[in-house]
Amino acid sequence: MPTFVRRRVVSSALPLVVVILGVFCLARLTGDPAKLYLPLSATPQMRADFLHRNGFDQPLLVQLWDYLRGVFTLDFGESLRTGQDAAGMALRAFPATLQLAGATMLLAIAGAVVIGSWAAYRPNSLADRLSGFLSMTAASMPDFWFAIMGVLVFAVTLGWLPTSGVVGGPEVWVLPLLTLLIRPFGVLVQVVRGAMVSALSAPYVKVARSKGASERRVVFGHALRNAAPPVLTVAGDLTVGLVNGAVVVETIFGWPGIGKLMIDSILQRDFAVLQAAVLVTAVTIFALNILIDLVHALLDARVREAVPA
């Protein structure tokens, strides 16, 4: 297993390096921050002082070197907007994203296991066809459309839920959580249903039934355990997608997570905070991918053998 982990870390390091370099280059394409932070009446001397104070008057290679040094020490400089430590701002915003993504995935897995297992246990029944139709609809629904419709119906028209923010009771979680939940829930119901249909028709299930095992033990003790690897793999990939997809949801609902921080940083050309936020997100996704592969390898020896030397 240590060899497997080492190989996965090495093979995944190159995409992380590409992200680190890419965010530096793309941030410079958002425009000149001096035009945003200085008044229209600013003199050339004021502009030169601003660029010198923030290191933007240095050649790009020198700026890149300073950025790479900051990557290894988590020192990305200070925010142009607030003057606060950029890495600190990113690290303070990230728990809000993780809380939202984690709660979403727990609810999605729990609901999908119940509904997907029930549909597989009664194949071609009315409940199976209904769950298939609803899960396909949910999996096809764009997050931003559901978010806009949710705000329009439940916040603006009915007035039941707040439109944005995190101040208040549990009601502030409802719309952001449902918006993120609906697509992974639909995908996981399909995956659980397919894996369970295959598992329930396997020879070991017939053997268990012939030995007098209860249906509960057959479903949850035998079939579900063997159906778990593909479900966990897809759930892991969806979790990575949730961290990325939170950018849209956090912006719409004003959720103070890493996605909203990125959008604000792009609009304000706050290079230091943008670079710190992207790096924190990329490292988290990198670690999640390693964890997903590790869990999958623990459950299936064929995965360990498939990793090239």
CSV table of C-alpha atoms in Angstrom, one decimal:
chain,number,residue,atom,x,y,z
A,1,MET,CA,0.0,0.0,0.0
A,2,PRO,CA,2.8,2.6,0.7
A,3,THR,CA,4.1,2.0,-2.9
A,4,PHE,CA,0.6,2.6,-4.2
A,5,VAL,CA,0.2,5.8,-2.3
A,6,ARG,CA,3.7,7.0,-3.5
A,7,ARG,CA,2.9,6.3,-7.1
A,8,ARG,CA,-0.5,8.1,-6.9
A,9,VAL,CA,1.1,11.2,-5.3
A,10,VAL,CA,3.9,11.3,-7.9
A,11,SER,CA,1.4,10.9,-10.8
A,12,SER,CA,-0.9,13.6,-9.4
A,13,ALA,CA,1.8,16.2,-8.7
A,14,LEU,CA,2.1,17.4,-12.3
A,15,PRO,CA,-1.6,18.7,-12.5
A,16,LEU,CA,-1.0,20.5,-9.3
A,17,VAL,CA,2.1,22.2,-10.7
A,18,VAL,CA,0.1,23.2,-13.8
A,19,VAL,CA,-2.6,24.8,-11.6
A,20,ILE,CA,0.0,26.7,-9.6
A,21,LEU,CA,1.6,28.2,-12.7
A,22,GLY,CA,-1.8,28.6,-14.5
A,23,VAL,CA,-3.3,30.7,-11.8
A,24,PHE,CA,-0.3,33.1,-11.8
A,25,CYS,CA,-0.5,33.6,-15.5
A,26,LEU,CA,-4.3,33.9,-15.8
A,27,ALA,CA,-4.5,36.3,-12.8
A,28,ARG,CA,-2.3,38.8,-14.8
A,29,LEU,CA,-4.8,38.7,-17.7
A,30,THR,CA,-7.6,40.1,-15.6
A,31,GLY,CA,-6.2,43.6,-16.0
A,32,ASP,CA,-4.1,46.3,-14.3
A,33,PRO,CA,-5.0,46.5,-10.6
A,34,ALA,CA,-3.7,50.1,-10.5
A,35,LYS,CA,-6.7,51.2,-12.7
A,36,LEU,CA,-9.0,49.8,-10.1
A,37,TYR,CA,-7.4,50.9,-6.9
A,38,LEU,CA,-6.2,54.4,-7.9
A,39,PRO,CA,-8.6,57.3,-8.6
A,40,LEU,CA,-9.0,58.6,-12.1
A,41,SER,CA,-7.1,61.7,-11.1
A,42,ALA,CA,-4.0,59.6,-10.1
A,43,THR,CA,-0.7,61.0,-11.3
A,44,PRO,CA,2.0,58.8,-13.0
A,45,GLN,CA,4.0,59.0,-9.8
A,46,MET,CA,1.1,57.7,-7.7
A,47,ARG,CA,0.7,54.8,-10.2
A,48,ALA,CA,4.5,54.1,-10.1
A,49,ASP,CA,4.4,54.1,-6.2
A,50,PHE,CA,1.4,51.7,-6.2
A,51,LEU,CA,3.1,49.2,-8.6
A,52,HIS,CA,6.4,49.4,-6.7
A,53,ARG,CA,4.7,49.0,-3.3
A,54,ASN,CA,3.0,45.8,-4.5
A,55,GLY,CA,5.8,44.4,-6.5
A,56,PHE,CA,4.0,44.8,-9.9
A,57,ASP,CA,6.8,46.8,-11.4
A,58,GLN,CA,9.1,43.8,-11.3
A,59,PRO,CA,9.6,41.6,-14.4
A,60,LEU,CA,7.1,38.7,-14.6
A,61,LEU,CA,9.8,36.1,-13.9
A,62,VAL,CA,10.8,37.9,-10.7
A,63,GLN,CA,7.1,38.0,-9.7
A,64,LEU,CA,6.7,34.3,-10.5
A,65,TRP,CA,9.8,33.5,-8.4
A,66,ASP,CA,8.4,35.4,-5.4
A,67,TYR,CA,5.0,33.6,-6.0
A,68,LEU,CA,6.6,30.2,-6.0
A,69,ARG,CA,8.6,30.9,-2.8
A,70,GLY,CA,5.3,32.0,-1.2
A,71,VAL,CA,3.6,28.7,-2.3
A,72,PHE,CA,6.1,26.7,-0.2
A,73,THR,CA,5.7,28.9,2.9
A,74,LEU,CA,2.0,29.8,2.5
A,75,ASP,CA,3.1,33.5,2.2
A,76,PHE,CA,1.2,35.0,-0.6
A,77,GLY,CA,1.5,38.6,0.6
A,78,GLU,CA,-1.4,40.9,1.6
A,79,SER,CA,-4.8,41.6,0.0
A,80,LEU,CA,-5.0,44.7,-2.0
A,81,ARG,CA,-8.6,45.2,-0.8
A,82,THR,CA,-8.3,44.6,2.9
A,83,GLY,CA,-4.5,44.6,3.7
A,84,GLN,CA,-5.0,41.3,5.5
A,85,ASP,CA,-2.8,38.2,5.0
A,86,ALA,CA,-4.0,36.6,1.7
A,87,ALA,CA,-3.3,33.0,2.9
A,88,GLY,CA,-5.2,33.7,6.1
A,89,MET,CA,-8.2,34.9,4.2
A,90,ALA,CA,-8.3,31.8,2.1
A,91,LEU,CA,-7.9,29.5,5.0
A,92,ARG,CA,-10.6,31.2,7.0
A,93,ALA,CA,-13.1,31.0,4.0
A,94,PHE,CA,-12.4,27.4,3.2
A,95,PRO,CA,-14.2,25.7,6.2
A,96,ALA,CA,-17.5,27.3,5.1
A,97,THR,CA,-17.1,25.6,1.7
A,98,LEU,CA,-16.2,22.2,3.3
A,99,GLN,CA,-19.1,22.4,5.7
A,100,LEU,CA,-21.5,23.0,2.8
A,101,ALA,CA,-20.0,20.3,0.6
A,102,GLY,CA,-19.6,17.8,3.4
A,103,ALA,CA,-23.3,18.1,4.6
A,104,THR,CA,-24.4,17.9,0.9
A,105,MET,CA,-22.5,14.7,0.2
A,106,LEU,CA,-23.6,13.0,3.5
A,107,LEU,CA,-27.3,13.7,2.7
A,108,ALA,CA,-26.8,12.6,-0.9
A,109,ILE,CA,-25.2,9.3,0.0
A,110,ALA,CA,-27.7,8.5,2.7
A,111,GLY,CA,-30.7,9.3,0.5
A,112,ALA,CA,-29.3,7.5,-2.5
A,113,VAL,CA,-28.5,4.3,-0.6
A,114,VAL,CA,-32.1,4.1,0.7
A,115,ILE,CA,-33.8,4.9,-2.6
A,116,GLY,CA,-31.4,3.2,-4.9
A,117,SER,CA,-31.4,0.0,-2.8
A,118,TRP,CA,-35.2,0.0,-2.7
A,119,ALA,CA,-35.5,0.5,-6.4
A,120,ALA,CA,-33.0,-2.4,-7.0
A,121,TYR,CA,-34.8,-4.6,-4.7
A,122,ARG,CA,-38.1,-4.1,-6.6
A,123,PRO,CA,-36.8,-3.9,-10.2
A,124,ASN,CA,-39.3,-2.6,-12.9
A,125,SER,CA,-41.8,-1.8,-10.2
A,126,LEU,CA,-43.7,1.6,-10.2
A,127,ALA,CA,-41.3,2.8,-7.4
A,128,ASP,CA,-38.3,1.8,-9.5
A,129,ARG,CA,-39.5,3.6,-12.6
A,130,LEU,CA,-40.5,6.7,-10.6
A,131,SER,CA,-37.1,6.9,-8.8
A,132,GLY,CA,-35.4,6.4,-12.2
A,133,PHE,CA,-37.3,9.3,-13.7
A,134,LEU,CA,-36.8,11.6,-10.8
A,135,SER,CA,-33.1,10.8,-10.4
A,136,MET,CA,-32.4,11.3,-14.1
A,137,THR,CA,-34.2,14.7,-13.9
A,138,ALA,CA,-32.2,15.7,-10.8
A,139,ALA,CA,-28.9,14.6,-12.4
A,140,SER,CA,-29.7,16.7,-15.5
A,141,MET,CA,-30.7,19.9,-13.7
A,142,PRO,CA,-28.2,22.8,-13.8
A,143,ASP,CA,-27.2,24.1,-10.4
A,144,PHE,CA,-27.5,27.7,-11.3
A,145,TRP,CA,-31.1,27.2,-12.8
A,146,PHE,CA,-32.3,25.5,-9.6
A,147,ALA,CA,-30.6,28.2,-7.5
A,148,ILE,CA,-32.4,31.0,-9.3
A,149,MET,CA,-35.7,29.2,-9.3
A,150,GLY,CA,-35.3,28.4,-5.6
A,151,VAL,CA,-34.7,32.1,-4.8
A,152,LEU,CA,-37.6,33.2,-7.0
A,153,VAL,CA,-40.2,30.7,-5.5
A,154,PHE,CA,-39.2,30.2,-1.9
A,155,ALA,CA,-37.5,33.5,-1.1
A,156,VAL,CA,-39.1,36.2,-3.3
A,157,THR,CA,-42.7,34.8,-3.9
A,158,LEU,CA,-43.4,32.8,-0.8
A,159,GLY,CA,-41.0,34.5,1.6
A,160,TRP,CA,-40.2,31.3,3.5
A,161,LEU,CA,-36.5,31.4,3.1
A,162,PRO,CA,-33.7,34.0,3.1
A,163,THR,CA,-32.3,34.9,-0.3
A,164,SER,CA,-28.7,34.9,0.9
A,165,GLY,CA,-26.3,35.1,3.9
A,166,VAL,CA,-25.4,32.8,6.8
A,167,VAL,CA,-26.8,34.8,9.7
A,168,GLY,CA,-29.8,33.2,11.2
A,169,GLY,CA,-31.2,29.7,12.0
A,170,PRO,CA,-31.1,26.5,9.9
A,171,GLU,CA,-33.2,28.1,7.2
A,172,VAL,CA,-30.1,29.8,5.8
A,173,TRP,CA,-28.8,26.4,4.8
A,174,VAL,CA,-31.8,25.2,3.0
A,175,LEU,CA,-31.5,26.7,-0.5
A,176,PRO,CA,-27.7,26.4,-0.8
A,177,LEU,CA,-27.8,22.8,0.4
A,178,LEU,CA,-30.7,21.8,-1.9
A,179,THR,CA,-29.0,23.5,-4.8
A,180,LEU,CA,-25.8,21.5,-4.3
A,181,LEU,CA,-27.6,18.4,-3.3
A,182,ILE,CA,-29.9,17.7,-6.2
A,183,ARG,CA,-27.4,16.7,-8.9
A,184,PRO,CA,-25.1,14.4,-6.9
A,185,PHE,CA,-28.2,12.8,-5.3
A,186,GLY,CA,-29.7,12.0,-8.8
A,187,VAL,CA,-26.4,10.6,-10.0
A,188,LEU,CA,-25.8,8.5,-6.8
A,189,VAL,CA,-29.4,7.0,-6.9
A,190,GLN,CA,-28.6,5.7,-10.5
A,191,VAL,CA,-25.2,4.3,-9.4
A,192,VAL,CA,-26.5,2.7,-6.2
A,193,ARG,CA,-29.4,1.2,-8.1
A,194,GLY,CA,-27.2,-0.3,-10.9
A,195,ALA,CA,-24.6,-1.7,-8.5
A,196,MET,CA,-27.3,-3.2,-6.2
A,197,VAL,CA,-29.1,-4.9,-9.2
A,198,SER,CA,-25.8,-6.5,-10.2
A,199,ALA,CA,-25.0,-7.5,-6.6
A,200,LEU,CA,-28.5,-8.9,-5.8
A,201,SER,CA,-28.2,-11.2,-8.9
A,202,ALA,CA,-24.8,-12.5,-8.0
A,203,PRO,CA,-24.3,-16.2,-7.0
A,204,TYR,CA,-23.2,-15.4,-3.4
A,205,VAL,CA,-26.6,-13.7,-2.8
A,206,LYS,CA,-28.4,-16.8,-4.0
A,207,VAL,CA,-26.2,-18.9,-1.7
A,208,ALA,CA,-27.0,-16.6,1.2
A,209,ARG,CA,-30.7,-16.9,0.6
A,210,SER,CA,-30.5,-20.7,0.2
A,211,LYS,CA,-28.8,-20.8,3.7
A,212,GLY,CA,-31.8,-19.0,5.2
A,213,ALA,CA,-30.3,-15.5,5.6
A,214,SER,CA,-32.9,-12.8,6.2
A,215,GLU,CA,-33.6,-10.3,3.4
A,216,ARG,CA,-32.2,-7.5,5.5
A,217,ARG,CA,-29.0,-9.4,5.9
A,218,VAL,CA,-28.9,-10.2,2.2
A,219,VAL,CA,-29.4,-6.6,1.1
A,220,PHE,CA,-27.3,-4.8,3.7
A,221,GLY,CA,-24.9,-7.5,4.8
A,222,HIS,CA,-24.0,-8.9,1.4
A,223,ALA,CA,-25.2,-7.0,-1.6
A,224,LEU,CA,-24.7,-3.4,-0.3
A,225,ARG,CA,-21.2,-4.2,1.0
A,226,ASN,CA,-20.1,-5.6,-2.4
A,227,ALA,CA,-21.8,-2.7,-4.3
A,228,ALA,CA,-19.9,-0.1,-2.2
A,229,PRO,CA,-16.7,0.3,-4.2
A,230,PRO,CA,-18.2,1.9,-7.4
A,231,VAL,CA,-20.6,4.0,-5.2
A,232,LEU,CA,-17.7,5.3,-3.1
A,233,THR,CA,-15.7,6.1,-6.2
A,234,VAL,CA,-18.5,8.1,-7.8
A,235,ALA,CA,-19.3,9.8,-4.5
A,236,GLY,CA,-15.6,10.8,-4.2
A,237,ASP,CA,-15.6,12.3,-7.7
A,238,LEU,CA,-18.8,14.1,-7.0
A,239,THR,CA,-17.4,15.6,-3.7
A,240,VAL,CA,-14.5,17.0,-5.8
A,241,GLY,CA,-17.0,18.4,-8.2
A,242,LEU,CA,-18.9,20.0,-5.2
A,243,VAL,CA,-15.8,21.9,-4.1
A,244,ASN,CA,-15.5,23.3,-7.6
A,245,GLY,CA,-19.2,23.8,-8.1
A,246,ALA,CA,-19.5,25.7,-4.8
A,247,VAL,CA,-18.2,28.8,-6.7
A,248,VAL,CA,-21.6,29.3,-8.4
A,249,VAL,CA,-23.7,28.5,-5.4
A,250,GLU,CA,-21.7,30.6,-2.9
A,251,THR,CA,-21.8,33.6,-5.3
A,252,ILE,CA,-25.6,33.4,-5.8
A,253,PHE,CA,-26.4,32.9,-2.1
A,254,GLY,CA,-23.6,35.1,-0.6
A,255,TRP,CA,-22.1,32.1,1.2
A,256,PRO,CA,-18.8,33.2,2.6
A,257,GLY,CA,-16.7,30.3,1.3
A,258,ILE,CA,-13.7,29.9,-0.9
A,259,GLY,CA,-15.8,30.1,-4.2
A,260,LYS,CA,-17.2,33.6,-3.3
A,261,LEU,CA,-13.7,34.7,-2.2
A,262,MET,CA,-12.3,33.7,-5.6
A,263,ILE,CA,-15.0,35.6,-7.6
A,264,ASP,CA,-14.6,38.7,-5.4
A,265,SER,CA,-10.8,38.5,-5.9
A,266,ILE,CA,-11.1,38.2,-9.7
A,267,LEU,CA,-13.5,41.2,-9.9
A,268,GLN,CA,-11.2,43.2,-7.6
A,269,ARG,CA,-8.0,42.0,-9.3
A,270,ASP,CA,-6.7,40.9,-5.9
A,271,PHE,CA,-4.0,38.7,-7.2
A,272,ALA,CA,-2.6,37.6,-3.8
A,273,VAL,CA,-5.9,36.4,-2.5
A,274,LEU,CA,-6.9,34.7,-5.8
A,275,GLN,CA,-3.6,32.8,-5.9
A,276,ALA,CA,-4.0,31.7,-2.3
A,277,ALA,CA,-7.6,30.6,-2.7
A,278,VAL,CA,-7.0,28.6,-5.9
A,279,LEU,CA,-4.0,26.9,-4.3
A,280,VAL,CA,-5.9,25.9,-1.2
A,281,THR,CA,-8.7,24.5,-3.4
A,282,ALA,CA,-6.3,22.7,-5.7
A,283,VAL,CA,-4.4,21.1,-2.8
A,284,THR,CA,-7.7,20.0,-1.2
A,285,ILE,CA,-8.9,18.4,-4.5
A,286,PHE,CA,-5.4,16.8,-4.9
A,287,ALA,CA,-5.7,15.3,-1.4
A,288,LEU,CA,-9.3,14.2,-2.0
A,289,ASN,CA,-8.3,12.4,-5.2
A,290,ILE,CA,-5.5,10.6,-3.3
A,291,LEU,CA,-8.0,9.6,-0.6
A,292,ILE,CA,-10.6,8.3,-3.1
A,293,ASP,CA,-8.0,6.2,-4.8
A,294,LEU,CA,-6.7,4.9,-1.5
A,295,VAL,CA,-10.1,3.8,-0.4
A,296,HIS,CA,-10.9,2.3,-3.7
A,297,ALA,CA,-7.6,0.4,-3.6
A,298,LEU,CA,-8.3,-0.9,-0.1
A,299,LEU,CA,-11.6,-2.3,-1.4
A,300,ASP,CA,-10.3,-3.7,-4.7
A,301,ALA,CA,-6.9,-5.2,-5.1
A,302,ARG,CA,-7.2,-4.9,-8.9
A,303,VAL,CA,-6.9,-1.1,-8.6
A,304,ARG,CA,-3.6,-1.4,-6.7
A,305,GLU,CA,-2.2,-3.7,-9.5
A,306,ALA,CA,-3.5,-1.3,-12.2
A,307,VAL,CA,-1.4,1.6,-11.1
A,308,PRO,CA,1.7,1.7,-13.3
A,309,ALA,CA,5.2,1.5,-11.8
